[in-house]
Coordinates of C-alpha atoms and ligand atoms in Angstrom, one line a residue:
M3 CA -51.3 6.1 -7.2
A4 CA -48.9 4.0 -4.2
G5 CA -46.0 3.2 -6.6
K6 CA -45.8 7.8 -6.6
V7 CA -46.1 7.9 -2.5
T8 CA -43.3 5.4 -1.8
F9 CA -41.3 6.9 -4.5
C10 CA -41.8 10.0 -2.4
A11 CA -41.3 8.8 0.5
F12 CA -37.7 6.8 -0.6
V13 CA -36.3 10.1 -2.3
L14 CA -37.0 11.7 1.1
V15 CA -35.1 9.5 3.3
L16 CA -32.3 9.3 1.0
L17 CA -31.9 13.0 0.4
S18 CA -32.2 13.3 4.4
T19 CA -29.3 11.0 4.3
L20 CA -27.5 13.2 2.1
A21 CA -28.3 16.0 4.4
A22 CA -24.8 17.1 4.6
A23 CA -24.0 17.6 1.8
I24 CA -26.8 19.2 -0.5
R25 CA -27.8 22.8 0.9
P26 CA -31.1 23.2 2.6
S27 CA -31.9 26.0 -0.2
A28 CA -31.5 23.2 -2.7
R29 CA -32.9 20.3 -1.1
S30 CA -36.7 21.5 -1.1
S31 CA -37.0 22.5 -4.7
T32 CA -35.1 19.0 -5.8
V33 CA -37.7 16.4 -6.3
A34 CA -40.4 19.5 -7.3
R35 CA -38.3 20.4 -10.5
R36 CA -36.9 17.0 -11.8
A37 CA -40.8 15.7 -11.9
A38 CA -40.8 18.4 -14.4
L39 CA -39.2 16.8 -16.9
E40 CA -40.2 13.6 -17.7
N41 CA -37.6 12.0 -19.7
G42 CA -35.8 9.4 -17.7
L43 CA -32.7 10.2 -19.8
G44 CA -29.8 10.9 -17.8
R45 CA -29.9 8.8 -14.3
T46 CA -25.9 9.3 -14.7
P47 CA -24.2 11.4 -16.2
Q48 CA -23.6 11.5 -20.5
M49 CA -20.8 9.4 -21.8
G50 CA -20.1 9.7 -25.2
W51 CA -18.3 12.2 -27.6
N52 CA -18.5 16.0 -28.8
S53 CA -16.5 17.1 -32.5
W54 CA -16.1 20.7 -31.5
N55 CA -13.0 20.3 -29.2
H56 CA -10.9 18.6 -31.7
F57 CA -12.8 19.2 -35.1
H58 CA -14.5 22.8 -34.8
R59 CA -16.4 23.6 -37.8
N60 CA -14.5 20.2 -40.0
I61 CA -17.0 18.0 -39.9
N62 CA -18.2 16.0 -42.4
E63 CA -20.7 12.3 -42.2
E64 CA -17.3 10.3 -43.1
I65 CA -15.5 11.3 -39.8
I66 CA -19.0 10.8 -37.8
R67 CA -19.0 7.8 -39.4
Q68 CA -14.9 6.3 -38.3
I69 CA -15.6 8.1 -34.6
A70 CA -18.6 5.3 -34.4
D71 CA -16.3 3.2 -35.6
A72 CA -13.7 3.6 -33.4
M73 CA -16.0 4.5 -30.5
V74 CA -16.4 0.2 -30.7
D75 CA -13.3 -0.9 -32.0
T76 CA -11.6 0.9 -29.3
G77 CA -14.1 -0.7 -26.6
L78 CA -14.6 2.9 -25.8
A79 CA -18.4 1.9 -26.2
K80 CA -18.3 -0.9 -23.6
L81 CA -17.1 1.0 -20.8
G82 CA -20.0 3.0 -21.4
Y83 CA -20.0 5.5 -24.1
E84 CA -23.1 6.1 -25.9
Y85 CA -23.5 9.1 -27.4
I86 CA -22.0 10.7 -30.8
N87 CA -23.1 14.0 -30.6
I88 CA -22.3 16.3 -33.7
D89 CA -22.0 20.1 -32.9
D90 CA -22.3 22.9 -35.1
Y91 CA -21.7 23.1 -39.0
W92 CA -24.0 20.3 -39.9
A93 CA -26.8 21.7 -41.4
A94 CA -27.0 24.5 -44.9
Y95 CA -26.8 27.8 -44.1
D96 CA -30.8 28.2 -45.2
R97 CA -34.1 26.5 -44.6
D98 CA -35.5 24.2 -46.8
S99 CA -38.8 25.2 -49.1
Q100 CA -40.5 23.7 -45.8
G101 CA -39.0 25.7 -43.6
N102 CA -36.9 22.5 -42.6
L103 CA -33.4 22.1 -41.2
A104 CA -31.9 19.9 -43.6
G105 CA -28.1 18.6 -44.0
N106 CA -25.5 20.2 -45.4
A107 CA -25.1 18.9 -48.6
S108 CA -21.5 18.4 -49.5
T109 CA -20.8 17.9 -46.0
F110 CA -23.3 15.5 -44.9
P111 CA -24.6 14.4 -48.1
S112 CA -26.1 11.3 -47.0
G113 CA -29.0 13.0 -45.0
V114 CA -28.9 12.7 -41.0
T115 CA -31.5 9.8 -41.2
A116 CA -28.4 8.0 -42.8
L117 CA -26.0 8.4 -40.7
A118 CA -28.9 8.2 -37.3
D119 CA -28.7 4.6 -38.7
Y120 CA -25.5 3.9 -39.0
V121 CA -24.7 5.3 -35.7
H122 CA -27.2 3.1 -34.6
G123 CA -26.2 0.0 -36.1
K124 CA -23.5 0.2 -34.0
G125 CA -25.6 0.1 -30.9
L126 CA -24.9 3.8 -29.9
K127 CA -26.8 6.8 -30.3
L128 CA -26.8 9.9 -32.5
G129 CA -26.5 13.6 -31.4
I130 CA -27.1 17.4 -32.9
Y131 CA -27.4 20.5 -32.2
S132 CA -28.4 23.9 -32.2
D133 CA -28.8 27.3 -31.3
A134 CA -31.5 28.7 -28.8
G135 CA -31.4 32.2 -31.6
T136 CA -31.2 33.6 -34.8
R137 CA -28.4 31.9 -35.8
T138 CA -25.9 29.3 -34.1
C139 CA -22.1 30.4 -33.1
G140 CA -21.4 30.0 -36.5
K141 CA -23.1 31.8 -38.2
L142 CA -23.2 29.5 -41.1
M143 CA -26.6 27.9 -40.0
P144 CA -30.6 28.9 -38.8
G145 CA -31.5 28.9 -35.4
S146 CA -34.6 26.9 -33.7
L147 CA -35.3 30.2 -31.6
G148 CA -39.0 30.4 -32.9
Y149 CA -39.0 27.1 -34.9
E150 CA -38.9 24.7 -31.8
D151 CA -41.2 22.6 -32.4
Q152 CA -40.9 21.9 -35.9
D153 CA -37.2 21.6 -35.5
A154 CA -37.8 19.3 -32.7
K155 CA -40.1 17.3 -34.7
T156 CA -36.9 17.1 -37.8
F157 CA -34.5 15.6 -34.9
A158 CA -37.1 13.0 -33.7
S159 CA -38.2 12.0 -37.6
W160 CA -34.4 11.8 -38.4
G161 CA -34.1 9.2 -35.0
I162 CA -31.9 12.3 -32.5
D163 CA -31.2 10.7 -29.9
Y164 CA -29.7 13.9 -27.9
L165 CA -30.0 17.9 -28.3
K166 CA -27.5 20.0 -27.9
Y167 CA -28.5 23.8 -28.1
D168 CA -26.7 26.5 -27.6
N169 CA -26.9 30.3 -26.6
C170 CA -25.6 32.6 -29.6
N171 CA -27.6 35.6 -31.4
N172 CA -30.1 35.2 -28.9
Q173 CA -31.5 38.3 -29.5
G174 CA -31.7 39.8 -26.3
I175 CA -34.1 36.9 -24.1
S176 CA -33.8 35.9 -21.6
P177 CA -33.4 31.9 -21.1
Q178 CA -34.8 30.1 -19.6
P179 CA -38.7 30.9 -21.8
R180 CA -35.9 30.0 -24.8
Y181 CA -34.4 26.8 -23.2
D182 CA -38.0 25.8 -22.3
A183 CA -39.6 26.1 -25.5
M184 CA -36.9 23.7 -26.5
S185 CA -37.6 21.4 -23.3
K186 CA -41.0 21.7 -24.4
A187 CA -41.0 20.5 -28.1
L188 CA -38.5 17.9 -27.3
L189 CA -41.0 16.1 -24.8
N190 CA -43.4 17.0 -27.3
S191 CA -41.4 15.4 -30.5
G192 CA -42.7 11.8 -30.1
R193 CA -39.0 10.7 -29.6
N194 CA -37.4 10.7 -26.1
I195 CA -34.1 13.4 -26.8
F196 CA -31.4 14.4 -23.9
F197 CA -31.7 17.6 -23.7
S198 CA -27.8 19.6 -23.7
L199 CA -28.5 23.4 -22.0
C200 CA -26.0 25.5 -23.5
E201 CA -26.1 28.2 -22.3
W202 CA -23.1 29.1 -20.5
G203 CA -24.3 29.2 -17.2
V204 CA -25.1 33.4 -17.9
D205 CA -28.5 32.9 -15.9
D206 CA -27.6 30.6 -13.2
P207 CA -29.4 27.6 -14.8
A208 CA -28.5 25.5 -12.2
T209 CA -31.0 26.8 -10.2
W210 CA -34.3 26.8 -12.7
A211 CA -32.9 23.8 -15.6
G212 CA -33.7 20.9 -13.6
G213 CA -36.9 20.9 -14.3
V214 CA -36.0 21.6 -18.2
G215 CA -32.6 19.4 -19.3
N216 CA -30.8 16.4 -18.5
S217 CA -28.0 18.6 -18.3
W218 CA -26.3 22.4 -18.2
R219 CA -23.5 24.1 -18.8
T220 CA -22.1 26.1 -15.9
T221 CA -19.3 27.9 -17.3
G222 CA -17.7 29.0 -20.9
D223 CA -16.3 27.1 -23.1
I224 CA -13.1 25.0 -22.6
K225 CA -10.1 25.4 -23.9
D226 CA -7.1 22.9 -23.6
T227 CA -5.2 24.8 -20.8
W228 CA -4.4 23.7 -17.2
A229 CA -5.0 27.1 -16.8
S230 CA -9.0 27.2 -18.6
M231 CA -9.7 23.6 -16.6
T232 CA -8.4 24.2 -13.7
A233 CA -10.4 27.9 -13.5
I234 CA -14.2 26.0 -15.0
A235 CA -13.6 23.0 -12.1
D236 CA -14.1 25.4 -9.2
K237 CA -16.2 28.3 -11.3
N238 CA -18.3 24.2 -11.6
D239 CA -17.9 23.7 -8.2
K240 CA -20.1 25.9 -6.9
W241 CA -23.1 24.4 -8.1
A242 CA -22.5 20.6 -7.1
S243 CA -25.6 20.4 -4.1
Y244 CA -28.1 21.1 -7.5
A245 CA -26.9 18.0 -9.3
G246 CA -28.4 15.4 -9.4
P247 CA -30.4 11.9 -11.5
G248 CA -31.9 13.3 -14.7
G249 CA -30.2 16.6 -13.5
W250 CA -26.2 17.7 -14.3
N251 CA -24.1 20.6 -14.4
D252 CA -21.8 20.5 -17.0
P253 CA -18.6 22.0 -16.6
D254 CA -17.8 21.5 -20.7
M255 CA -16.6 18.8 -22.7
L256 CA -13.2 16.7 -22.2
E257 CA -9.8 17.9 -23.7
V258 CA -8.2 14.6 -22.5
G259 CA -6.2 13.8 -26.2
N260 CA -5.9 17.2 -27.4
G261 CA -2.6 18.1 -26.5
G262 CA -2.1 20.9 -24.8
M263 CA -2.1 19.5 -21.3
T264 CA 0.4 16.7 -20.3
T265 CA -1.0 13.5 -19.5
E266 CA -1.0 14.5 -15.1
E267 CA -2.6 16.9 -17.0
Y268 CA -5.3 14.9 -18.2
R269 CA -5.7 12.8 -16.0
S270 CA -6.4 15.2 -13.1
H271 CA -8.9 17.1 -15.1
F272 CA -10.8 13.2 -16.1
S273 CA -11.0 12.4 -12.3
L274 CA -12.2 15.6 -10.8
W275 CA -14.9 15.5 -14.0
A276 CA -15.7 12.1 -13.0
L277 CA -15.8 13.0 -9.4
M278 CA -18.5 16.4 -10.1
K279 CA -20.9 14.1 -12.2
A280 CA -20.1 15.5 -14.9
P281 CA -21.0 14.5 -18.3
L282 CA -18.0 12.5 -19.5
L283 CA -17.6 13.7 -23.8
I284 CA -14.6 13.0 -24.8
G285 CA -13.5 16.1 -27.4
C286 CA -10.6 14.2 -29.0
D287 CA -10.1 12.3 -32.0
I288 CA -10.5 8.8 -30.6
R289 CA -9.4 7.1 -34.6
S290 CA -6.1 8.0 -33.9
M291 CA -5.5 8.7 -30.1
S292 CA -1.8 7.8 -28.2
N293 CA -2.2 4.7 -25.1
E294 CA -1.9 7.5 -22.7
T295 CA -4.7 8.8 -24.0
K296 CA -6.9 5.9 -24.2
E297 CA -5.8 4.2 -20.6
I298 CA -7.1 7.8 -19.0
L299 CA -10.8 7.9 -20.8
S300 CA -10.6 3.8 -20.2
N301 CA -10.4 3.8 -16.7
Q302 CA -13.3 1.6 -15.5
N303 CA -12.3 2.5 -11.7
V304 CA -12.7 6.1 -12.6
I305 CA -15.7 5.9 -14.8
A306 CA -17.8 4.2 -12.4
V307 CA -17.6 6.8 -9.9
N308 CA -18.7 9.1 -12.4
Q309 CA -21.6 6.9 -13.3
D310 CA -22.1 6.0 -9.8
G311 CA -26.0 5.4 -8.4
L312 CA -26.3 7.6 -6.0
G313 CA -25.9 10.8 -8.3
V314 CA -24.3 13.3 -6.1
Q315 CA -21.7 15.4 -7.1
G316 CA -18.9 16.0 -5.3
H317 CA -16.5 18.7 -4.3
K318 CA -14.5 21.1 -3.2
V319 CA -14.2 19.8 0.8
Q320 CA -10.2 21.0 1.4
Q321 CA -7.7 23.3 0.7
D322 CA -4.3 24.7 1.9
G323 CA -2.8 26.4 -0.8
D324 CA -2.5 24.8 -3.9
Q325 CA -3.3 21.6 -2.1
E326 CA -6.5 20.5 -2.6
V327 CA -9.1 18.0 -1.5
W328 CA -11.9 17.0 -3.2
A329 CA -15.4 14.4 -1.9
G330 CA -18.3 13.2 -2.4
P331 CA -20.1 10.3 -1.7
L332 CA -20.9 6.8 -3.5
T333 CA -23.6 4.0 -2.6
G334 CA -23.3 1.7 -0.3
G335 CA -22.1 4.4 1.9
R336 CA -18.9 4.7 0.0
F337 CA -16.8 8.2 -0.9
A338 CA -15.4 9.3 -3.7
V339 CA -11.5 10.7 -3.1
V340 CA -9.1 13.0 -4.4
L341 CA -5.5 14.3 -3.7
W342 CA -5.2 17.3 -6.2
N343 CA -1.8 19.1 -5.8
R344 CA -2.3 22.7 -8.2
G345 CA 1.0 23.7 -7.1
S346 CA 4.7 23.7 -9.4
A347 CA 5.9 21.3 -7.1
Q348 CA 5.6 17.8 -5.5
A349 CA 3.2 18.3 -2.4
S350 CA 2.0 16.0 0.6
I351 CA -1.6 15.7 1.2
T352 CA -3.5 14.7 3.7
A353 CA -7.6 14.6 3.7
S354 CA -8.5 14.5 7.1
W355 CA -11.8 12.2 7.5
W356 CA -14.0 15.0 9.0
S357 CA -13.6 17.1 5.8
I358 CA -14.8 14.0 3.5
G359 CA -17.5 13.1 5.6
L360 CA -16.4 9.8 7.5
N361 CA -16.3 9.6 11.7
A362 CA -13.2 9.8 12.8
S363 CA -13.1 6.8 14.9
T364 CA -14.3 4.9 11.2
V365 CA -11.8 2.4 9.5
V366 CA -11.8 1.8 5.9
D367 CA -10.5 0.1 2.7
A368 CA -8.7 2.6 0.1
H369 CA -8.6 1.4 -3.7
V370 CA -6.1 3.9 -5.7
L371 CA -8.2 4.3 -8.6
W372 CA -5.7 5.2 -10.7
T373 CA -3.0 2.1 -10.2
D374 CA -6.0 -0.5 -9.1
E375 CA -4.2 -1.0 -6.3
I376 CA -6.1 -0.9 -2.2
T377 CA -4.4 -0.6 1.2
S378 CA -6.4 -1.7 3.8
A379 CA -7.2 -1.1 7.0
V380 CA -6.8 3.4 6.9
Q381 CA -7.6 5.2 9.7
G382 CA -8.4 8.7 10.1
E383 CA -6.8 10.6 7.7
L384 CA -5.3 10.0 4.8
E385 CA -1.9 11.3 3.4
E386 CA 0.3 10.9 0.2
T387 CA 2.6 13.2 -2.2
V388 CA 1.8 14.1 -4.8
D389 CA 3.5 15.5 -8.0
S390 CA 2.4 19.3 -9.3
H391 CA -1.1 19.7 -11.0
A392 CA -1.4 15.6 -11.0
C393 CA -3.9 13.7 -8.2
K394 CA -4.2 11.0 -6.9
M395 CA -7.8 9.0 -6.4
Y396 CA -9.7 7.0 -3.8
V397 CA -12.6 5.2 -3.4
L398 CA -12.9 4.4 0.5
T399 CA -15.1 1.1 1.7
P400 CA -15.6 1.5 5.5
K401 CA -14.8 -2.0 7.3
Ligands
NAG12 C1 -21.8 23.1 -46.1 O1 -20.0 23.4 -45.9 C2 -19.7 23.4 -47.0 C3 -17.9 23.3 -46.0 O2 -17.9 23.5 -44.6 C4 -19.1 25.2 -46.8 O3 -18.5 26.0 -47.4 C5 -20.8 26.0 -46.9 O4 -21.1 26.9 -47.2 C6 -21.7 25.1 -46.7 N1 -22.9 24.6 -47.7 C7 -24.2 25.4 -47.0 C8 -25.0 25.4 -48.3 O5 -24.6 25.3 -45.7
NAG13 C1 0.1 1.0 -27.9 O1 -0.3 0.4 -27.3 C2 -0.7 -1.3 -27.9 C3 -0.9 -2.2 -27.1 O2 -1.4 -2.7 -25.8 C4 1.0 -1.3 -28.5 O3 0.9 -2.2 -29.7 C5 1.6 -0.2 -28.7 O4 2.8 -1.1 -29.0 C6 1.0 0.6 -28.0 N1 1.8 2.1 -28.7 C7 2.5 3.4 -27.7 C8 3.1 3.3 -29.3 O5 3.3 2.9 -27.1
NAG14 C1 -18.8 7.2 15.2 O1 -18.3 5.9 15.7 C2 -18.2 5.7 17.6 C3 -17.1 4.5 17.1 O2 -17.9 3.5 16.7 C4 -20.1 5.7 17.7 O3 -20.4 6.3 18.9 C5 -19.9 7.4 17.6 O4 -21.6 7.4 17.0 C6 -20.3 7.5 16.0 N1 -20.2 9.2 15.2 C7 -21.0 8.9 14.4 C8 -21.5 10.3 13.8 O5 -21.6 7.9 13.8

């Protein structure tokens, strides 16, 4: 009991210090919503890989094993990428004679348990996919609507660590009861399973999903284009105040390395996702990624912003046409800042201390994250020239 009181007091102190960053309406209910989901997972945004953005339906157990190998061999695992998540199309068309989900016998012949053992043997975790409807989005797998307890127990018995739960063929039933049923089923499954809601933001999940899941999609699917990525960043920004340790806004998985954007656009994509405390779920084929892709996904300075213990989602604090400043607080009184040029020509961007939330007289050291340089004794504002569709990202440490 004493521990609980101390914890609550600590949370209140923490929240009051963050008053500027968190809207009052969200703040009052945050503690209560968090308490409802007691799986202890997602204290920082989840990191890993998912099969969908690159492979779509063309997956099999060999690919998943090789991705797990590559995660370790490329050094990505050491940087925190731990979940290997299988998306749609892993299961057989029908449930088995006991009504259980079963892996597709031709593409996953060894079975999911063997795959989980393999992935666990690499020090990684295995995620899987189902749908809060009668069939998944691809329609070639059963959904879990009405089978929540049975499927959660099946996943637990296989050694699954993470469930992405989609929203197709939902019979017109509103999301909350459908996602709540699976949340409870997972909590009762006998295994601690990360719960990733994927209802595409249709019912404003940020406002209710904190007590249901560890992350919730805020938008429709990302496409591997600059237009899609930028639009999704803006939509996700609206819900910034609802994110925090245990429950994160999810603007969908990374497209870095899939070929539809330039290197600078992918660098912006990764920087913004990191600042927004979005899940960092790689969506490319890491077995054959380019050096540029690996360099972006492996930047420890940027990953550290995403994984910062304060868990406050950075947001857009300044906009002047296509020139934007996004920022948010970090532990130790520090701030993360992104100068983002969304325009078609090089431009100068100035981030003022007042928009970031710093006292005008404060002097900081500015760590330039992508070049790993330190600029000492900066005061009042940060002004830089930024190339088209590029960004500059900083951590500011008050002296
Ligand atoms: C298994 O996957 C293959 C390849 O995607 C597909 O053609 C087949 O229909 C699936 N089998 C079942 C039983 O779902
Ligand atoms: C990628 O990086 C590796 C190791 O740093 C290097 O040996 C290789 O030549 C690079 N490949 C290309 C295409 O630049
Ligand atoms: C800003 O800094 C000045 C000088 O250190 C200090 O007197 C003032 O209280 C600070 N204001 C805020 C809002 O922290």
